[in-house]
Coordinates of C-alpha atoms and ligand atoms in Angstrom, one line a residue:
M1 CA 5.4 39.6 52.7
P2 CA 4.7 40.9 56.5
S3 CA 4.9 44.7 57.5
K4 CA 8.1 46.5 58.8
E5 CA 6.1 46.5 62.2
E6 CA 5.4 42.7 62.3
I7 CA 8.8 41.9 61.7
T8 CA 10.7 41.0 65.3
L9 CA 13.8 40.2 65.0
T10 CA 16.6 38.9 67.1
V11 CA 19.9 39.6 66.5
H12 CA 22.4 37.5 68.5
F13 CA 25.6 39.6 68.8
E14 CA 28.9 38.6 71.1
E15 CA 30.5 41.6 73.2
S16 CA 33.9 42.1 74.7
G17 CA 36.0 44.7 76.7
A18 CA 35.0 48.5 77.0
G19 CA 36.0 51.7 75.9
I20 CA 35.3 53.3 72.0
P21 CA 32.5 50.8 70.8
I22 CA 33.3 48.7 67.8
L23 CA 30.6 46.8 65.4
L24 CA 32.4 44.4 63.5
I25 CA 30.1 43.0 60.5
H26 CA 30.9 39.8 59.0
G27 CA 30.9 38.7 55.3
F28 CA 29.3 36.1 53.3
P29 CA 28.8 33.4 54.1
F30 CA 30.3 33.7 57.5
Y31 CA 29.0 34.5 61.2
R32 CA 30.2 36.5 64.1
R33 CA 33.1 33.7 64.5
L34 CA 35.1 35.3 61.8
W35 CA 36.0 37.9 64.8
S36 CA 36.6 35.6 67.3
G37 CA 40.3 37.0 67.4
Q38 CA 39.1 40.5 67.3
L39 CA 36.8 40.1 70.1
E40 CA 39.6 39.0 72.0
S41 CA 42.2 41.3 70.8
L42 CA 40.4 44.7 70.6
S43 CA 38.7 44.2 73.9
G44 CA 41.6 46.1 76.0
I45 CA 40.9 49.3 74.0
A46 CA 37.5 49.0 72.8
H47 CA 33.7 47.8 73.4
V48 CA 33.6 45.0 70.4
L49 CA 30.2 44.0 69.6
V50 CA 29.8 41.5 66.5
P51 CA 26.3 40.5 65.7
D52 CA 25.3 37.8 63.5
L53 CA 23.5 38.7 60.5
P54 CA 19.7 37.4 59.8
G55 CA 19.8 33.9 58.9
F56 CA 23.9 33.3 59.9
G57 CA 25.4 32.0 63.3
D58 CA 22.8 32.0 66.0
S59 CA 20.3 34.5 63.9
P60 CA 17.0 33.6 63.4
A61 CA 16.5 34.1 59.7
S62 CA 14.3 37.5 58.6
L63 CA 11.3 37.3 57.2
G64 CA 11.5 40.6 55.7
A65 CA 12.4 41.7 52.3
P66 CA 16.4 41.1 52.3
S67 CA 18.6 44.3 52.0
V68 CA 22.2 46.0 52.8
D69 CA 19.8 48.9 54.4
Q70 CA 17.9 46.5 56.6
Y71 CA 21.2 44.7 57.3
A72 CA 22.6 47.9 58.2
E73 CA 19.3 48.6 60.7
D74 CA 19.7 45.2 62.3
C75 CA 23.1 45.9 63.4
L76 CA 21.9 49.6 64.6
A77 CA 19.5 48.0 66.6
V78 CA 22.1 45.8 68.6
L79 CA 23.2 49.2 69.5
D80 CA 19.8 50.4 70.4
A81 CA 19.3 47.1 72.6
L82 CA 22.2 48.2 74.7
N83 CA 21.4 51.9 74.5
I84 CA 24.8 52.7 73.0
M85 CA 23.8 56.5 71.3
E86 CA 27.3 57.8 70.7
P87 CA 28.7 57.7 67.6
V88 CA 30.3 54.1 67.3
V89 CA 33.1 52.7 64.6
I90 CA 31.7 50.3 62.1
G91 CA 33.6 47.8 60.8
G92 CA 32.6 45.4 57.9
L93 CA 34.6 42.4 55.7
S94 CA 33.1 42.1 51.8
M95 CA 29.3 41.9 52.2
G96 CA 30.3 43.7 55.8
G97 CA 31.6 46.5 54.0
Y98 CA 28.4 47.3 51.7
I99 CA 26.7 47.1 54.9
A100 CA 28.8 49.3 56.7
L101 CA 28.3 51.9 53.9
A102 CA 24.7 51.4 54.2
A103 CA 25.1 52.2 57.5
A104 CA 27.5 55.7 56.8
R105 CA 24.6 56.6 54.5
L106 CA 21.3 56.0 56.4
F107 CA 22.8 57.2 59.6
P108 CA 25.7 59.4 59.0
L109 CA 25.7 61.1 62.5
R110 CA 26.3 57.3 64.6
V111 CA 29.1 56.8 62.7
R112 CA 32.4 57.9 64.1
G113 CA 35.0 56.1 62.1
L114 CA 34.8 53.1 59.4
I115 CA 36.7 50.2 58.5
L116 CA 36.2 48.9 55.0
C117 CA 37.8 45.6 54.6
S118 CA 37.7 43.5 51.7
T119 CA 35.2 45.7 50.1
R120 CA 34.0 47.7 47.5
S121 CA 32.0 50.8 46.9
G122 CA 30.3 50.0 43.6
A123 CA 26.9 47.9 42.7
D124 CA 27.1 44.3 41.1
S125 CA 27.5 44.4 37.3
T126 CA 25.1 43.3 35.0
E127 CA 26.7 40.3 34.8
A128 CA 27.4 39.4 38.8
K129 CA 23.6 40.2 38.8
A130 CA 23.3 37.1 36.8
G131 CA 25.7 35.2 38.9
R132 CA 24.1 35.8 41.7
D133 CA 20.6 34.4 40.1
K134 CA 22.4 31.5 38.9
T135 CA 23.9 30.7 43.0
I136 CA 20.3 31.3 44.2
A137 CA 18.5 28.8 42.0
Q138 CA 21.5 26.3 42.4
V139 CA 21.4 26.7 46.2
K140 CA 17.3 26.1 46.2
E141 CA 18.2 23.1 44.4
S142 CA 20.9 21.8 46.1
G143 CA 21.8 23.8 49.5
T144 CA 24.8 26.0 51.1
S145 CA 27.5 23.9 49.9
V146 CA 27.3 25.2 46.1
V147 CA 28.3 28.9 47.6
T148 CA 30.6 27.2 50.3
D149 CA 32.7 24.4 48.4
G150 CA 32.6 27.1 45.4
M151 CA 34.0 30.0 47.5
Y152 CA 36.4 27.9 50.2
P153 CA 39.4 27.8 47.2
K154 CA 39.2 31.5 46.7
L155 CA 39.2 33.0 50.0
L156 CA 42.6 32.9 51.5
S157 CA 46.2 34.0 49.8
P158 CA 48.3 30.7 48.3
E159 CA 50.6 31.3 51.1
T160 CA 47.9 30.9 54.1
Y161 CA 46.6 27.4 52.3
Q162 CA 50.0 26.3 52.4
A163 CA 51.6 27.6 55.7
K164 CA 48.6 28.3 58.0
P165 CA 45.8 24.6 57.7
A166 CA 44.9 26.0 61.1
V167 CA 43.1 29.2 59.4
A168 CA 42.1 27.0 56.8
A169 CA 40.1 24.7 58.9
E170 CA 38.9 27.7 60.9
L171 CA 37.5 29.1 58.0
K172 CA 35.7 25.7 56.9
E173 CA 34.2 25.5 60.6
I174 CA 33.2 29.5 60.1
M175 CA 31.1 28.4 57.0
K176 CA 29.1 26.1 58.8
G177 CA 27.0 29.0 60.7
A178 CA 25.1 29.3 57.2
T179 CA 21.5 28.5 56.8
V180 CA 19.9 28.0 53.3
E181 CA 17.5 31.1 54.0
G182 CA 20.3 33.5 55.5
V183 CA 22.5 32.5 52.0
L184 CA 19.4 33.0 49.8
A185 CA 18.5 36.6 51.3
A186 CA 22.4 37.7 51.8
L187 CA 22.9 36.9 47.8
T188 CA 19.3 38.8 47.0
A189 CA 20.8 41.8 49.3
M190 CA 24.0 41.9 47.5
R191 CA 22.8 41.5 44.2
D192 CA 20.2 44.7 44.6
R193 CA 22.6 46.3 46.8
P194 CA 22.7 50.3 45.6
D195 CA 26.2 51.8 44.1
S196 CA 28.0 53.5 46.9
T197 CA 30.6 55.1 44.4
S198 CA 28.7 58.4 44.7
L199 CA 28.8 58.0 48.5
V200 CA 32.0 57.7 49.2
P201 CA 33.5 61.1 48.5
N202 CA 30.9 62.4 50.9
L203 CA 32.0 60.3 53.6
H204 CA 33.4 62.6 56.2
M205 CA 34.3 60.3 59.0
P206 CA 37.6 58.9 59.2
T207 CA 37.9 55.7 57.2
L208 CA 40.4 52.8 57.8
I209 CA 40.5 50.6 54.4
I210 CA 42.3 47.1 55.0
H211 CA 43.0 45.2 51.9
G212 CA 44.6 41.5 51.0
K213 CA 47.1 41.8 48.2
D214 CA 46.0 38.5 47.2
D215 CA 42.6 38.8 47.5
Q216 CA 40.8 37.1 44.6
V217 CA 37.2 37.4 45.6
I218 CA 37.4 41.4 45.5
P219 CA 40.8 42.8 43.7
P220 CA 43.0 45.4 45.9
T221 CA 42.3 47.9 42.9
E222 CA 39.0 48.2 44.1
A223 CA 40.2 49.2 47.7
E224 CA 42.4 51.7 45.9
A225 CA 40.1 53.3 44.2
M226 CA 37.9 53.9 47.4
A227 CA 41.2 55.4 49.0
K228 CA 41.2 57.8 46.3
A229 CA 37.7 59.1 46.3
I230 CA 37.2 59.0 50.4
P231 CA 38.4 62.5 52.0
H232 CA 40.2 61.0 55.4
N233 CA 41.0 57.6 54.7
D234 CA 44.3 55.3 55.5
L235 CA 44.6 52.6 52.9
H236 CA 46.4 49.4 54.0
I237 CA 47.2 46.6 51.5
M238 CA 48.5 43.8 53.4
D239 CA 51.2 41.1 51.9
Q240 CA 50.4 37.4 52.4
A241 CA 46.8 37.9 53.0
G242 CA 43.8 37.1 50.5
H243 CA 40.0 38.0 51.3
L244 CA 40.3 37.3 54.7
P245 CA 43.2 39.5 56.5
N246 CA 42.1 39.3 60.1
L247 CA 42.2 35.5 60.0
E248 CA 45.4 35.1 57.7
Q249 CA 47.8 38.1 59.2
P250 CA 45.6 39.2 62.7
E251 CA 49.2 40.6 64.5
E252 CA 49.1 43.2 61.5
F253 CA 45.6 43.5 60.7
D254 CA 44.9 44.4 65.1
R255 CA 48.2 46.9 65.0
V256 CA 46.3 48.6 62.3
V257 CA 42.9 48.4 63.6
K258 CA 44.4 49.8 67.2
K259 CA 46.5 52.6 65.8
F260 CA 43.3 54.1 63.8
L261 CA 41.2 53.6 67.3
A262 CA 43.6 55.1 69.2
N263 CA 43.9 58.1 66.6
L264 CA 40.0 58.5 67.1
L265 CA 40.2 59.1 70.6
Ligands
MLT301 C1 31.7 38.5 50.9 O1 32.8 38.0 51.3 O2 31.2 39.2 51.9 C2 31.0 38.0 49.3 O3 31.9 37.0 48.7 C3 31.2 39.4 48.7 C4 30.3 39.2 47.4 O4 29.6 38.4 47.1 O5 29.9 40.5 46.7

């Protein structure tokens, strides 16, 4: 394993707009394309930054030990590269939410607001960890399709699959940005992530919690539990949305996020 100093990581990112900086972190097994709608729709009021985590999209895999803390540092490196030293809004979907929570724990002074979408504060259970190990072995054996094919039927709400075939097709495209190295690293990082349950009552930044009512990957009860614990939060449970509310109900998602951003100004 190389030492930290030897790891030179290039995190690819896209940006748009001007205004309050907002860094949006994708979930698993996606890449920055998950946020293409927001890259455009939020650009009128915000400086939107969307990184590809290592091993996803156009970012090379990392040689270092995978962890949500390392991913948080990788994302913050984007801000450093652009010399953005003011506190920013950090938003994350699912695994991106685990990373946003890690950023809030490690760098609280750099976080002006948090958006926790389709995520949870708890760590993996023993059973979930065993599931990650099984998936890691399967991916090593036969590639990423075991993850992408396995997750595809669970990611959207029944209404989205039925009424929005373009969204379902876009989801398939987005999952093509996952490499074996990236998927293995992310599964390891998620399996080993710390429990943030005791962190969330100490989050003092404004926090927006968004969750799809029909999320089959992480149930909305997780969002409700975070809303009970986080001091300054706004909970928004979205109808006709599964695990990916920003793709499934983009108008509503963007309206809620814009309101949150406007209240921070
Ligand atoms: C995600 O959508 O980022 C992942 O499914 C979250 C997880 O597996 O815990």
